Amino acid sequence: MKSAFPAILVVDDQPANLVAMRRILDKMAVELVLVESGEAALASCLEYDFALILLDISMPGMDGFEVAHLLQGSSATARIPIIFLTAAYGDQESLLKGYHVGAVDYLQKPIDDRILRAKVAVFLELHQAKAALHQKSAQLTSLNDQLEEIVRERTAELGDLHQHLQSVFDHALDAMIIIDHNSRVVDMNPAAEHLFGYSRRELLGQDMSEVIVPPDYRALHKKALARFAGAFSCLPGFGRRIEMPGLRSDGTIIDVEMALIAVTRQEKPLFIGFIHDITDRKQLLRSLRETLEVAESANRSKSEFLANMSHEIRSPMNAIIGMTDLVLNADLPKDQKENLEIVQRSSQTMLDLLNAILDLSKIEAGQLTLEEIPFDARGQIEGVCETLAVKAHQKELELYCHISPDVPETLIGDPLRLKQVLINLINNAIKFTHEGEVVVRVEEVAEESPHKGAVKLCLTVSDTGVGIPRERIDHIFDRFTQADGSTTREYGGTGLGLTISKHLVYMMDGAFQVESELDKGSDFIFTAQFGIGKRAQRRVFRGAGKMCAFDWPGESLAGVRALLVDSHATGRKIVGEMLKLFGAEVESVNDFHLMPGVLSRAEGGGKPFDVVVLDHALLMDAELERFGADIVARGGLGLVMMPSHLELEDLPGLSGFDGAAALKKPVRLFQLLGQVKAVLGWEPSPKDPEAASLIRDWREMGAMEVLLVEDLLNNQRLASCILERAGHRVTLAHHGEEALDILAEKTFDLILMDLQMPQMGGLEASRKLRSGEGGWAKNREVPILAVTARVRQGQEKECLDAGMNGYLRKPYRVAELLSAIKPFAKKRKRAEKSRKTSAPQVVLKQVQVDPVELETRCHQFRKEVPGQLEALKQALGEAHGRIALKIIGWLIDAAEGIGAERVASGALRLRGQVELADWQAAMERFASVEEALEKVWAVLKKGSH
């Protein structure tokens, strides 16, 4: 199909991308043909003579590689330049594959307007050059045919025709050079003279490779010419298009494109080169490559940008979590308290997921690492299910969680990453399920014992949802990919969740498996390896037909008869197994209307039930009131209702029933035990939260003067509220410079120092304070606790090197903050008692102890310290951390026992450096401890204390 402008084919299965491409290229003098599939692209090539094809790689059906392969296989389309469009530019294998099937370049999505227009302009120029050369070649062929005809018919006119051809040759705009098979110049036109700076007379008969080919390429040129001559003997229609450097007479090297064809003269091949100067175009391409390198450098800066932004993004989340934590410590109604607990857990989950998203840059760079910390396996997994239960119940779905008793109670690994994988899978299951249930199962893979002290778990998330077509299962883990094109529009999502989850599972030494059937649901199964943690007071008992190990709180349910009423087979199985694990005798029915008969038969047989565990969904509101009256009439029968998201007070007819309790689904193991024991009257519900207890303890310990150095208002208010409720006095500073000014005027017992602040950060402020060179010298030894939300490798060591005494991560939580400053408060209280009982001593502070006991301690100190000191020095020299930490702990206790606070303080810092395995700094600190001990010896020898 003819057109006034060169035609460009754009192939992309996303209509929005086609619209964007039309917008970008709209003002260029081109005819755009936009298609959405590979098949349509091949069909269009039969109708148009395209100057360029912009081809998307990832398309349903026929992908870009297959389309390019088919185009290259056809003589009609083999020479059309193809630029691939892709979002995965960094995949080297894909790049090589693309060039193998004929691609000349790549464009990375999202498309940069300027780069696209520049590249299109280059290839349009090439197309115009090709068209011109093709036209000239056609003209020459036509003239040659006319010449042969004239030779046959009008031999007399041969001279005039030769003169005409020579004129065409002389006036051609492109350089033309004719050489024989030995590379000798047979002829050249004026355009060639102008291009290379030689006259025709200078080059005739000369070896072209020795004149206009740069020295480094001459041997290669001769080999190629010999190869071309051999090819011509087999294929007389031989032709090639190549790019090569050219050498001008003044020594300048230029870039040229040469269309090389072969003709015959006296049965010998002649090679005609149509040469075009492409130096400007090559310079443009080099400029584009430099631009691309700048873009890649900017992409490498993304990780640092995300890390900086995370500090600002986390701040409001930290305030939500911290303020909710404070409100939870107040005296609240039960329903409000549980709602706030869900808000707190959900906020923490959001913060965890935000951190995971920010870690995407680390995943791409291969810098993501997993933590190795002990965590409560059951608590973490059940907590995830409880948080997501509201979303499931809003869709009237059942969400169950079954954790095998074989699973160790405490694991060692990264709980955040495990929760991230589970949250993604459960969220997907809820999203793609319209009715039925979602079940989370966790069990040990017994036949795969990785090594001693480790366990491999199999975690399964099953649903009864829409399922996945079998042919799409292998693609759902690809980036930005979902089961089909309509999934994103109907359900939302980015298509990144499963990609990240698969990467995390791989880092946990596990693997993914997916089993699914369309319209019948899916099973997402993955394995993960963890270490086994140690927990005290573990009891081995028999339950559910096997031996199990748990930390068993309080009494078991041995001798308790429970009736479980639930219409869902999965619910009856899971809750029934939980009750049996505690030793209860369980009978199940699937219909509420069968329950009265079962209760009556049990009473008549002399084996009445003690408790009924009932799914609230089985009852209509009218039946519920009648059922409550029936339970009351029976007397002594405990009732545990299992509503999806209601409180007991919301259940008509049961709000005033003393023997009832509500247990939201999904049921948690130890909550079930607690509620059953509560309705049986065996133990009251737990009260007095840990945080409130901590605050009471602090008030008894006494107030401290605390300097809070924090730039964010929300964090200031949160930390101040926690500290002031514990009885402390708080002074605020917004940055390091303001803190130093305050420290020059007032003394403090403790400094909470944020690390990242305007004007002066926490590290710089701490170094200046420890130097003691300013007016703040009186506060030089005040303990400093570093506080930050941004955690990176090596940051704890930087804090210790700056003279800080501890490290606390945001958000501010009541228990964590008060626990972190507890050692400093104890030390201040001991010092305060010493000041009240005696005058302060330079080396040994007064200790509140019986004089005889103090003399015993001093004698023991003089006797044991020299040997312990020698052993410590040897342990530090040989980098034996465990031995060194044990001796340092003894030294701290012994020094504090006799009032040698400088020795104890130095040993505390020494312990921090040993924990960080900084052996050089530890040896330097050891020397200062020895120096402090020398002063202690001098005092002890005089017998004064």
Short mmCIF file of C-alpha atoms in Angstrom, two decimals, residues 327-541:
data_model
loop_
_atom_site.label_atom_id
_atom_site.label_comp_id
_atom_site.label_asym_id
_atom_site.label_seq_id
_atom_site.Cartn_x
_atom_site.Cartn_y
_atom_site.Cartn_z
CA VAL A 327 -4.87 4.47 74.22
CA LEU A 328 -4.80 0.69 74.76
CA ASN A 329 -3.27 1.29 78.18
CA ALA A 330 -6.36 3.22 79.26
CA ASP A 331 -9.40 1.64 80.89
CA LEU A 332 -11.56 0.87 77.83
CA PRO A 333 -14.66 -1.25 77.17
CA LYS A 334 -13.80 -4.68 75.84
CA ASP A 335 -15.19 -4.10 72.34
CA GLN A 336 -13.29 -0.82 71.93
CA LYS A 337 -10.11 -2.44 73.20
CA GLU A 338 -10.35 -5.32 70.73
CA ASN A 339 -11.12 -2.92 67.89
CA LEU A 340 -8.07 -0.83 68.77
CA GLU A 341 -5.96 -3.97 68.96
CA ILE A 342 -7.03 -4.78 65.39
CA VAL A 343 -6.15 -1.21 64.36
CA GLN A 344 -2.77 -1.63 66.02
CA ARG A 345 -2.06 -4.98 64.36
CA SER A 346 -3.26 -3.70 60.99
CA SER A 347 -1.13 -0.56 61.29
CA GLN A 348 1.89 -2.64 62.14
CA THR A 349 1.15 -4.87 59.15
CA MET A 350 0.94 -1.79 56.92
CA LEU A 351 4.27 -0.58 58.26
CA ASP A 352 5.81 -4.00 57.69
CA LEU A 353 4.48 -4.13 54.13
CA LEU A 354 5.67 -0.59 53.46
CA ASN A 355 9.14 -1.67 54.54
CA ALA A 356 8.89 -4.69 52.23
CA ILE A 357 7.92 -2.52 49.27
CA LEU A 358 10.85 -0.26 49.95
CA ASP A 359 13.03 -3.38 49.92
CA LEU A 360 12.15 -4.00 46.26
CA SER A 361 15.22 -2.04 45.26
CA LYS A 362 17.32 -4.35 47.43
CA ILE A 363 15.72 -7.39 45.79
CA GLU A 364 16.58 -6.06 42.34
CA ALA A 365 20.15 -5.35 43.48
CA GLY A 366 20.50 -8.70 45.26
CA GLN A 367 21.09 -6.96 48.60
CA LEU A 368 18.07 -8.16 50.54
CA THR A 369 18.96 -10.21 53.64
CA LEU A 370 16.79 -12.14 56.07
CA GLU A 371 16.86 -11.71 59.84
CA GLU A 372 17.64 -14.62 62.13
CA ILE A 373 15.66 -13.94 65.32
CA PRO A 374 13.48 -16.14 67.54
CA PHE A 375 9.73 -15.69 67.14
CA ASP A 376 6.45 -17.27 68.21
CA ALA A 377 5.42 -19.26 65.13
CA ARG A 378 1.82 -19.88 66.14
CA GLY A 379 1.29 -16.34 67.37
CA GLN A 380 2.66 -14.78 64.17
CA ILE A 381 0.64 -16.99 61.80
CA GLU A 382 -2.59 -16.79 63.82
CA GLY A 383 -2.12 -13.02 64.09
CA VAL A 384 -1.96 -12.71 60.30
CA CYS A 385 -5.17 -14.71 59.92
CA GLU A 386 -6.95 -12.69 62.62
CA THR A 387 -5.96 -9.41 60.96
CA LEU A 388 -7.30 -10.54 57.57
CA ALA A 389 -10.43 -12.18 58.99
CA VAL A 390 -12.43 -8.94 58.84
CA LYS A 391 -11.88 -8.73 55.08
CA ALA A 392 -12.95 -12.36 54.64
CA HIS A 393 -16.05 -12.00 56.80
CA GLN A 394 -17.11 -8.88 54.92
CA LYS A 395 -17.42 -11.16 51.87
CA GLU A 396 -19.23 -13.79 54.02
CA LEU A 397 -16.28 -16.17 53.64
CA GLU A 398 -14.97 -18.55 56.29
CA LEU A 399 -11.29 -18.13 57.15
CA TYR A 400 -9.65 -21.01 59.02
CA CYS A 401 -6.15 -21.47 60.40
CA HIS A 402 -4.83 -24.92 61.28
CA ILE A 403 -1.31 -25.28 62.68
CA SER A 404 -0.15 -28.82 63.29
CA PRO A 405 1.02 -29.56 66.86
CA ASP A 406 4.24 -30.90 65.31
CA VAL A 407 5.30 -27.35 64.46
CA PRO A 408 7.82 -26.04 67.04
CA GLU A 409 6.46 -23.25 69.20
CA THR A 410 9.50 -21.02 68.69
CA LEU A 411 11.29 -20.68 65.36
CA ILE A 412 14.41 -18.78 64.38
CA GLY A 413 14.16 -16.83 61.14
CA ASP A 414 12.56 -13.71 59.71
CA PRO A 415 8.94 -13.39 60.94
CA LEU A 416 8.31 -10.23 58.92
CA ARG A 417 9.12 -11.94 55.60
CA LEU A 418 7.08 -15.01 56.55
CA LYS A 419 4.12 -12.76 57.39
CA GLN A 420 4.61 -10.86 54.14
CA VAL A 421 4.29 -14.05 52.08
CA LEU A 422 1.25 -15.23 54.06
CA ILE A 423 -0.49 -11.85 53.87
CA ASN A 424 -0.05 -11.75 50.12
CA LEU A 425 -1.36 -15.30 49.60
CA ILE A 426 -4.32 -14.92 51.98
CA ASN A 427 -5.24 -11.55 50.51
CA ASN A 428 -5.20 -13.08 47.02
CA ALA A 429 -7.31 -16.01 48.19
CA ILE A 430 -9.92 -13.67 49.71
CA LYS A 431 -9.87 -11.41 46.66
CA PHE A 432 -10.52 -14.23 44.16
CA THR A 433 -13.06 -16.15 46.27
CA HIS A 434 -16.74 -15.16 46.13
CA GLU A 435 -18.19 -17.89 48.31
CA GLY A 436 -16.92 -20.74 50.43
CA GLU A 437 -13.75 -20.70 52.54
CA VAL A 438 -10.05 -19.89 52.77
CA VAL A 439 -7.91 -22.29 54.81
CA VAL A 440 -4.33 -21.79 56.04
CA ARG A 441 -2.52 -25.02 57.00
CA VAL A 442 0.95 -25.30 58.52
CA GLU A 443 2.78 -28.58 59.15
CA GLU A 444 6.28 -29.92 59.44
CA VAL A 445 7.86 -31.72 56.50
CA ALA A 446 9.00 -34.72 58.51
CA GLU A 447 10.75 -36.57 55.71
CA GLU A 448 12.96 -33.56 54.95
CA SER A 449 15.17 -32.94 57.97
CA PRO A 450 17.56 -30.18 56.78
CA HIS A 451 20.03 -30.52 59.66
CA LYS A 452 20.08 -30.66 63.42
CA GLY A 453 18.40 -27.70 65.03
CA ALA A 454 16.38 -26.82 61.91
CA VAL A 455 12.92 -27.60 60.61
CA LYS A 456 11.26 -27.36 57.22
CA LEU A 457 7.62 -26.28 57.23
CA CYS A 458 4.98 -26.69 54.55
CA LEU A 459 2.45 -23.85 54.47
CA THR A 460 -0.68 -24.09 52.32
CA VAL A 461 -3.26 -21.42 51.53
CA SER A 462 -6.36 -23.00 49.96
CA ASP A 463 -9.48 -21.33 48.63
CA THR A 464 -12.69 -22.18 46.82
CA GLY A 465 -12.38 -19.27 44.39
CA VAL A 466 -12.26 -18.74 40.66
CA GLY A 467 -9.14 -20.84 40.10
CA ILE A 468 -6.39 -20.39 37.54
CA PRO A 469 -6.31 -21.80 33.98
CA ARG A 470 -3.73 -24.56 33.79
CA GLU A 471 -1.82 -22.88 30.99
CA ARG A 472 -1.42 -19.67 33.05
CA ILE A 473 -0.10 -21.20 36.29
CA ASP A 474 3.53 -20.94 35.20
CA HIS A 475 3.15 -17.22 34.43
CA ILE A 476 1.50 -15.91 37.61
CA PHE A 477 4.89 -15.46 39.29
CA ASP A 478 6.13 -13.20 36.47
CA ARG A 479 6.36 -9.50 37.23
CA PHE A 480 3.25 -7.45 36.46
CA THR A 481 1.44 -10.60 35.40
CA GLN A 482 -1.89 -12.01 36.56
CA ALA A 483 -3.97 -14.96 35.48
CA ASP A 484 -5.51 -13.11 32.50
CA GLY A 485 -5.81 -9.64 31.05
CA SER A 486 -9.12 -8.88 32.78
CA THR A 487 -7.90 -9.75 36.28
CA THR A 488 -6.40 -6.36 37.03
CA ARG A 489 -9.50 -4.54 35.86
CA GLU A 490 -11.86 -6.74 37.91
CA TYR A 491 -9.85 -7.38 41.06
CA GLY A 492 -7.07 -4.78 41.08
CA GLY A 493 -3.46 -5.40 42.07
CA THR A 494 -0.06 -4.82 40.50
CA GLY A 495 1.00 -8.39 39.77
CA LEU A 496 4.12 -7.94 41.94
CA GLY A 497 3.02 -9.73 45.11
CA LEU A 498 3.65 -13.28 43.98
CA THR A 499 6.95 -12.28 42.39
CA ILE A 500 8.21 -10.89 45.70
CA SER A 501 6.78 -13.84 47.64
CA LYS A 502 8.53 -16.37 45.41
CA HIS A 503 11.84 -14.55 45.89
CA LEU A 504 11.41 -14.51 49.69
CA VAL A 505 10.49 -18.20 49.80
CA TYR A 506 13.58 -19.00 47.76
CA MET A 507 15.69 -17.07 50.31
CA MET A 508 14.08 -19.23 53.05
CA ASP A 509 15.46 -22.33 51.26
CA GLY A 510 11.96 -23.20 50.10
CA ALA A 511 9.95 -23.56 46.91
CA PHE A 512 6.49 -22.74 45.56
CA GLN A 513 3.90 -25.10 44.14
CA VAL A 514 0.48 -24.17 42.77
CA GLU A 515 -2.43 -26.55 42.24
CA SER A 516 -5.58 -25.07 40.74
CA GLU A 517 -8.63 -25.89 38.69
CA LEU A 518 -10.78 -23.29 36.97
CA ASP A 519 -13.91 -22.39 39.01
CA LYS A 520 -12.96 -24.90 41.73
CA GLY A 521 -10.29 -23.03 43.73
CA SER A 522 -6.54 -23.00 44.21
CA ASP A 523 -3.88 -24.33 46.59
CA PHE A 524 -0.74 -22.22 47.00
CA ILE A 525 1.85 -24.38 48.72
CA PHE A 526 5.31 -23.29 49.78
CA THR A 527 8.04 -24.66 52.00
CA ALA A 528 10.41 -22.68 54.21
CA GLN A 529 13.29 -23.64 56.47
CA PHE A 530 13.76 -22.22 59.99
CA GLY A 531 15.91 -22.80 63.02
CA ILE A 532 14.29 -24.21 66.17
CA GLY A 533 14.25 -21.88 69.15
CA LYS A 534 14.50 -22.83 72.82
CA ARG A 535 11.62 -22.28 75.24
CA ALA A 536 11.54 -23.10 78.94
CA GLN A 537 8.89 -25.25 80.68
CA ARG A 538 8.06 -27.36 77.64
CA ARG A 539 5.82 -30.33 78.40
CA VAL A 540 5.38 -33.38 76.24
CA PHE A 541 1.83 -34.75 76.18
#
